[in-house]
PDB file of C-alpha atoms in Angstrom:
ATOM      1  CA  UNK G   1      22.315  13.440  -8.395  1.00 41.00           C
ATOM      2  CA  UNK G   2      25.121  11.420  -7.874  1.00 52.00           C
ATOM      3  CA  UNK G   3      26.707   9.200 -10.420  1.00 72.00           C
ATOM      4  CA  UNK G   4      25.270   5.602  -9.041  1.00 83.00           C
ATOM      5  CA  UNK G   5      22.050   7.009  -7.521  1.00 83.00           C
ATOM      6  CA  UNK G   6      19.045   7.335  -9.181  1.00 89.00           C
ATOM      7  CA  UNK G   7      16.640   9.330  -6.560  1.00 94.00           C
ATOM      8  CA  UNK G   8      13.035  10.899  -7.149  1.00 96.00           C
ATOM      9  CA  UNK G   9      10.716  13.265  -4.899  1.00 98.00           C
ATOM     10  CA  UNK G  10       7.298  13.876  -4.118  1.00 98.00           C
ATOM     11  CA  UNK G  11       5.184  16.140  -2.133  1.00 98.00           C
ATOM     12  CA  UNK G  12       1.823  13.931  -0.287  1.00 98.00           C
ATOM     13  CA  UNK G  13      -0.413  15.682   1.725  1.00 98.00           C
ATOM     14  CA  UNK G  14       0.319  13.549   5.001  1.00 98.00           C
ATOM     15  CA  UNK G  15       2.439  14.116   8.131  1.00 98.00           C
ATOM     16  CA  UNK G  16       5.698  12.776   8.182  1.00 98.00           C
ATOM     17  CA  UNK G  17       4.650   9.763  10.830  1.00 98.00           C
ATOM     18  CA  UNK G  18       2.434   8.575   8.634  1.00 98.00           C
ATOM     19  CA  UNK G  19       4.339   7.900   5.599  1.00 98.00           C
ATOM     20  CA  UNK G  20       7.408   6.834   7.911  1.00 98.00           C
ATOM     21  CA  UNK G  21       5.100   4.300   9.651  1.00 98.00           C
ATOM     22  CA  UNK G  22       3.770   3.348   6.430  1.00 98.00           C
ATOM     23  CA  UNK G  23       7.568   2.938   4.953  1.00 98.00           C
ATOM     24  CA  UNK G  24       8.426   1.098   8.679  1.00 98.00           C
ATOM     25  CA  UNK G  25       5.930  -1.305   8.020  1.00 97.00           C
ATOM     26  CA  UNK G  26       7.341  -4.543   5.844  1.00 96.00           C
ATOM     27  CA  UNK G  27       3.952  -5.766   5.479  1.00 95.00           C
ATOM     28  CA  UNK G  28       3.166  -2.751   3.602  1.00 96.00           C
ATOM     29  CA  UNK G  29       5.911  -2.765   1.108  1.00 96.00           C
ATOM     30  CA  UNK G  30       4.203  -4.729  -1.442  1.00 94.00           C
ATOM     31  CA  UNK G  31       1.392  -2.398  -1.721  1.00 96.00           C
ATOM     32  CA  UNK G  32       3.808   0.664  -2.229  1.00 97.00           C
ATOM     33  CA  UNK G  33       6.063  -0.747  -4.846  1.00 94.00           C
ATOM     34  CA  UNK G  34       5.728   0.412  -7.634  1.00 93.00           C
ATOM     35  CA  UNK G  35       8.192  -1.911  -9.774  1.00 90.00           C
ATOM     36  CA  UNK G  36       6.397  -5.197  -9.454  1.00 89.00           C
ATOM     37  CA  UNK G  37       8.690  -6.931  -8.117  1.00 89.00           C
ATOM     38  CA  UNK G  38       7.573  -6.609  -4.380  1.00 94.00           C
ATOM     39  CA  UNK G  39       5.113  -9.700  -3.823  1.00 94.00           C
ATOM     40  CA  UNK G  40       4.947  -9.902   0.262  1.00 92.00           C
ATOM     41  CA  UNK G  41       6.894  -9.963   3.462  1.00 91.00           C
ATOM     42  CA  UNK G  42       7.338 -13.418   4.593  1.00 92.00           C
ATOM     43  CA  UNK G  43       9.157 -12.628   7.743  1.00 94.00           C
ATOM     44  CA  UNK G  44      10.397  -9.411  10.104  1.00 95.00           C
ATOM     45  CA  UNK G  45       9.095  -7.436  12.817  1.00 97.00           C
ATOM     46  CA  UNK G  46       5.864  -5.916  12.394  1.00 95.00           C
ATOM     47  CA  UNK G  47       8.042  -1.973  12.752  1.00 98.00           C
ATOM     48  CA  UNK G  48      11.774  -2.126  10.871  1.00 98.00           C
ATOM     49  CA  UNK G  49      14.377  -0.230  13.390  1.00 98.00           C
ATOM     50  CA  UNK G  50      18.320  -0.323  12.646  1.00 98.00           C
ATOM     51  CA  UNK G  51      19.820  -3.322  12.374  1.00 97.00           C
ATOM     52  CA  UNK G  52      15.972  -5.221  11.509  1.00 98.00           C
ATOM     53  CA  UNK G  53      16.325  -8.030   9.229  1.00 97.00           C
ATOM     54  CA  UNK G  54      13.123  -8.849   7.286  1.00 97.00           C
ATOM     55  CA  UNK G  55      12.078 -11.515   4.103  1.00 95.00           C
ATOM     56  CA  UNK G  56      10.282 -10.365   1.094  1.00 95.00           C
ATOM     57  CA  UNK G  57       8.799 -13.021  -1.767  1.00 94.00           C
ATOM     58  CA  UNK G  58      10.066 -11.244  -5.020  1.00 94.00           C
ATOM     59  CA  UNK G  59       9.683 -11.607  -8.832  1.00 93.00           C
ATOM     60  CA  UNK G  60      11.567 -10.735 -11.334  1.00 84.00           C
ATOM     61  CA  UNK G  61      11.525 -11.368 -14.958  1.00 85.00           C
ATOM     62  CA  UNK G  62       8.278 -13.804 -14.548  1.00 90.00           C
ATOM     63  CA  UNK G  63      11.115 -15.882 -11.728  1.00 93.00           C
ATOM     64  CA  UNK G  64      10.020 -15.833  -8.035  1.00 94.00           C
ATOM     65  CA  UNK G  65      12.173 -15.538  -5.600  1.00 91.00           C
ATOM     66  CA  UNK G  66      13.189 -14.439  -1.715  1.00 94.00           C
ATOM     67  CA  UNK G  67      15.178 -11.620  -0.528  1.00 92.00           C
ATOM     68  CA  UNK G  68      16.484 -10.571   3.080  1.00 95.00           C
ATOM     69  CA  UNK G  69      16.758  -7.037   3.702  1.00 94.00           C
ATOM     70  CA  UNK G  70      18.710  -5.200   6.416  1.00 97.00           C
ATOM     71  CA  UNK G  71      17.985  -2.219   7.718  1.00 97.00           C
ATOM     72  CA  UNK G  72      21.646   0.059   7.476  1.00 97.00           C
ATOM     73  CA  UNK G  73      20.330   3.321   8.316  1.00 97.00           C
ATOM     74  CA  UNK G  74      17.538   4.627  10.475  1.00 98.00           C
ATOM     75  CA  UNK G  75      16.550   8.061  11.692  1.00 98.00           C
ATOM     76  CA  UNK G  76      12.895   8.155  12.989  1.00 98.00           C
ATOM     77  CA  UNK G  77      10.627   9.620  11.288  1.00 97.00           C
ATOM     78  CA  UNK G  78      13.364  10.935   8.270  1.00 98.00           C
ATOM     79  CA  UNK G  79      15.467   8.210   6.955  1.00 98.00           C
ATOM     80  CA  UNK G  80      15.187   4.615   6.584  1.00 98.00           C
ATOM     81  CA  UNK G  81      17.278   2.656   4.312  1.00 98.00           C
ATOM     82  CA  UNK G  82      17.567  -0.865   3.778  1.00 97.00           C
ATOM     83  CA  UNK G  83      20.258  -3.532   1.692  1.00 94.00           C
ATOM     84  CA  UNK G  84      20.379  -7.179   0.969  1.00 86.00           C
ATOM     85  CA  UNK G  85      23.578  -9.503  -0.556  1.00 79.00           C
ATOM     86  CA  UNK G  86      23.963  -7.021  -3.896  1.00 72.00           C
ATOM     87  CA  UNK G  87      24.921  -4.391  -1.272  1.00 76.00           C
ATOM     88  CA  UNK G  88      22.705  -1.455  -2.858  1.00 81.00           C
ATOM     89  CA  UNK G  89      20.572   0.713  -0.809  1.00 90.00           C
ATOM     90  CA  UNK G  90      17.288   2.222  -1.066  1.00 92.00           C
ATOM     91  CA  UNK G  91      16.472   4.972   1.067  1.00 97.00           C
ATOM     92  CA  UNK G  92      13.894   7.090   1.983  1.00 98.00           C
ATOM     93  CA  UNK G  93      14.310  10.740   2.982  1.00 98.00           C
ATOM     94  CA  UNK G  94      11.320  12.299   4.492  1.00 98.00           C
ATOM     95  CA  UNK G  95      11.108  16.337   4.837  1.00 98.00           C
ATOM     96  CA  UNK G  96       8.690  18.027   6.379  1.00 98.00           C
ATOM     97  CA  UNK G  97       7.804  21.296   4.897  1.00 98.00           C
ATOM     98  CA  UNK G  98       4.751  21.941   7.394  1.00 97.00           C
ATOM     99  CA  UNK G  99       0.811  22.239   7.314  1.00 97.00           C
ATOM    100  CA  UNK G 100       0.994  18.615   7.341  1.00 97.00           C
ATOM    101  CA  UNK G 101       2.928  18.289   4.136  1.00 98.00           C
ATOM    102  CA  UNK G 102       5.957  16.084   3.307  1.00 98.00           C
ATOM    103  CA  UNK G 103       8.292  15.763   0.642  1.00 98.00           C
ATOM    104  CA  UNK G 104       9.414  11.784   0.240  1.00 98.00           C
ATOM    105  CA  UNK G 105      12.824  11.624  -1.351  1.00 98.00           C
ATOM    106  CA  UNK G 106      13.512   7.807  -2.907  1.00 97.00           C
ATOM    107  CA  UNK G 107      16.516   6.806  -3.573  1.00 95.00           C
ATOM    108  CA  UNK G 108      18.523   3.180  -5.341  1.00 88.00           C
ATOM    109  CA  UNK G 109      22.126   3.847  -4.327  1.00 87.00           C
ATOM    110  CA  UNK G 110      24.067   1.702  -6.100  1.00 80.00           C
ATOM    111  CA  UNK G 111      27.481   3.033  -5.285  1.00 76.00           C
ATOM    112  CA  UNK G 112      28.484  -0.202  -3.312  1.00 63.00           C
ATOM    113  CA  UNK G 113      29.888  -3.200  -5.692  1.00 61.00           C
ATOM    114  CA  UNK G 114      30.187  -3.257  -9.080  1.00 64.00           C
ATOM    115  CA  UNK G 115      28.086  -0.375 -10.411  1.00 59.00           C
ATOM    116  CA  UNK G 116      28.761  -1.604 -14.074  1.00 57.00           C
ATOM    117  CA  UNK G 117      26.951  -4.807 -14.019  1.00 63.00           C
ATOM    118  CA  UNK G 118      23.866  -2.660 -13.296  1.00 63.00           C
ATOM    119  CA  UNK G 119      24.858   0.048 -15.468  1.00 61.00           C
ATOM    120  CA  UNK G 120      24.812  -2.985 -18.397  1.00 61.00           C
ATOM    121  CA  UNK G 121      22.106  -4.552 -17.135  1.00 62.00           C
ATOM    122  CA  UNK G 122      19.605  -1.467 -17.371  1.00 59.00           C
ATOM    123  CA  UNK G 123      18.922  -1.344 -13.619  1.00 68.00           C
ATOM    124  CA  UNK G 124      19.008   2.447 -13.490  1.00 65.00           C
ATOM    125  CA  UNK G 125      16.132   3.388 -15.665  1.00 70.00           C
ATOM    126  CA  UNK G 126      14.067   0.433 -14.764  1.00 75.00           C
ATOM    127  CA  UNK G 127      14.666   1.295 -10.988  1.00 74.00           C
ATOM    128  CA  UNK G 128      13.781   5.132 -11.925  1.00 81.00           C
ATOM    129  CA  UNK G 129      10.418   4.271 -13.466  1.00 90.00           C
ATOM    130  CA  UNK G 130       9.819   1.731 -10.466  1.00 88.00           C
ATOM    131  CA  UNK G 131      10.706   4.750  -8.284  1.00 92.00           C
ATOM    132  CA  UNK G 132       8.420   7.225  -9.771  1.00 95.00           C
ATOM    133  CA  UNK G 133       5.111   4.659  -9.360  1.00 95.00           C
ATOM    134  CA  UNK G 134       6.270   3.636  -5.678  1.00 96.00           C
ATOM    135  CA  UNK G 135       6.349   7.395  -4.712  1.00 98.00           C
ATOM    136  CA  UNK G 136       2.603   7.459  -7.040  1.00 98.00           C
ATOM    137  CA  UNK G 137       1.253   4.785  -4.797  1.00 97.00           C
ATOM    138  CA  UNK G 138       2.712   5.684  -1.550  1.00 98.00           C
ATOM    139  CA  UNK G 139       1.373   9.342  -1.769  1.00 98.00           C
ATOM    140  CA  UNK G 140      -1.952   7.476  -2.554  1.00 98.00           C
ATOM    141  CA  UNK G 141      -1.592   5.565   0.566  1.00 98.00           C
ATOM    142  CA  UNK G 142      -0.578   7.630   2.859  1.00 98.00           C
ATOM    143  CA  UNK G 143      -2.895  10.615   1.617  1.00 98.00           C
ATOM    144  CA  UNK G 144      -6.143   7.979   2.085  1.00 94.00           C
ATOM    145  CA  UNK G 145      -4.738   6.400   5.396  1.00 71.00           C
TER     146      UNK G 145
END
């Protein structure tokens, strides 16, 4: 793992489409986060694509607030990543390893900006244990969809 990323994996019993559409879908995102901080979408296409733009209502710390995300890399059905103004990504690697299994690779890159103020501010671990229930929930999903 590199020095700014914190990345986890897990294997769902779904086709790749699925989970990609599932991941493609901003509406979505607040039922596969696993941090709490994901409340809704409040504005975006109904399917993200490169260059999409899309709203989500946060919370943080008890404080509500918005956040617009852009999408900075895209391969269908394999990667999607996404940014907003703190310049940090998170990315999803899909990997199909056949039989209609897929191994979902999640990653907060924070190698863009100052990766000290969320060294000191605890971000990694907190986004690692946020990680590891989004991947929990999204296997759910996708493995009941």
């Amino acid at each position: 793992m590199a020095e700014h990323m914190v990345a986890r994996s897990i294997e769902v019993d779904a086709p790749v489409k699925r989970i990609f559409d599932l991941l493609a879908d901003p509406v979505r995102h607040s039922e596969l986060d696993g941090s709490g901080t994901v409340l809704g979408s409040v504005f975006g296409p109904q399917r993200l694509e490169l260059g999409s733009e899309f709203g989500m209502d946060m919370r943080m710390l008890g404080l509500p607030y918005r956040m617009t995300n852009r999408v900075v890399e895209f391969e269908e059905g394999r990667l999607i990543a996404w940014k907003h103004v703190g310049s940090h990504r998170w990315r999803y690697v899909l990997e199909d390893l056949g039989s209609g299994r897929t191994r979902v690779t999640e990653t907060f890159d924070y190698t863009w900006g100052q990766a000290y103020l969320y060294v000191l501010s605890g971000a990694p671990a907190r986004n690692a244990r946020g990680i590891e229930e989004t991947l929990v929930r999204l296997k759910a999903v996708a493995e009941q969809d």
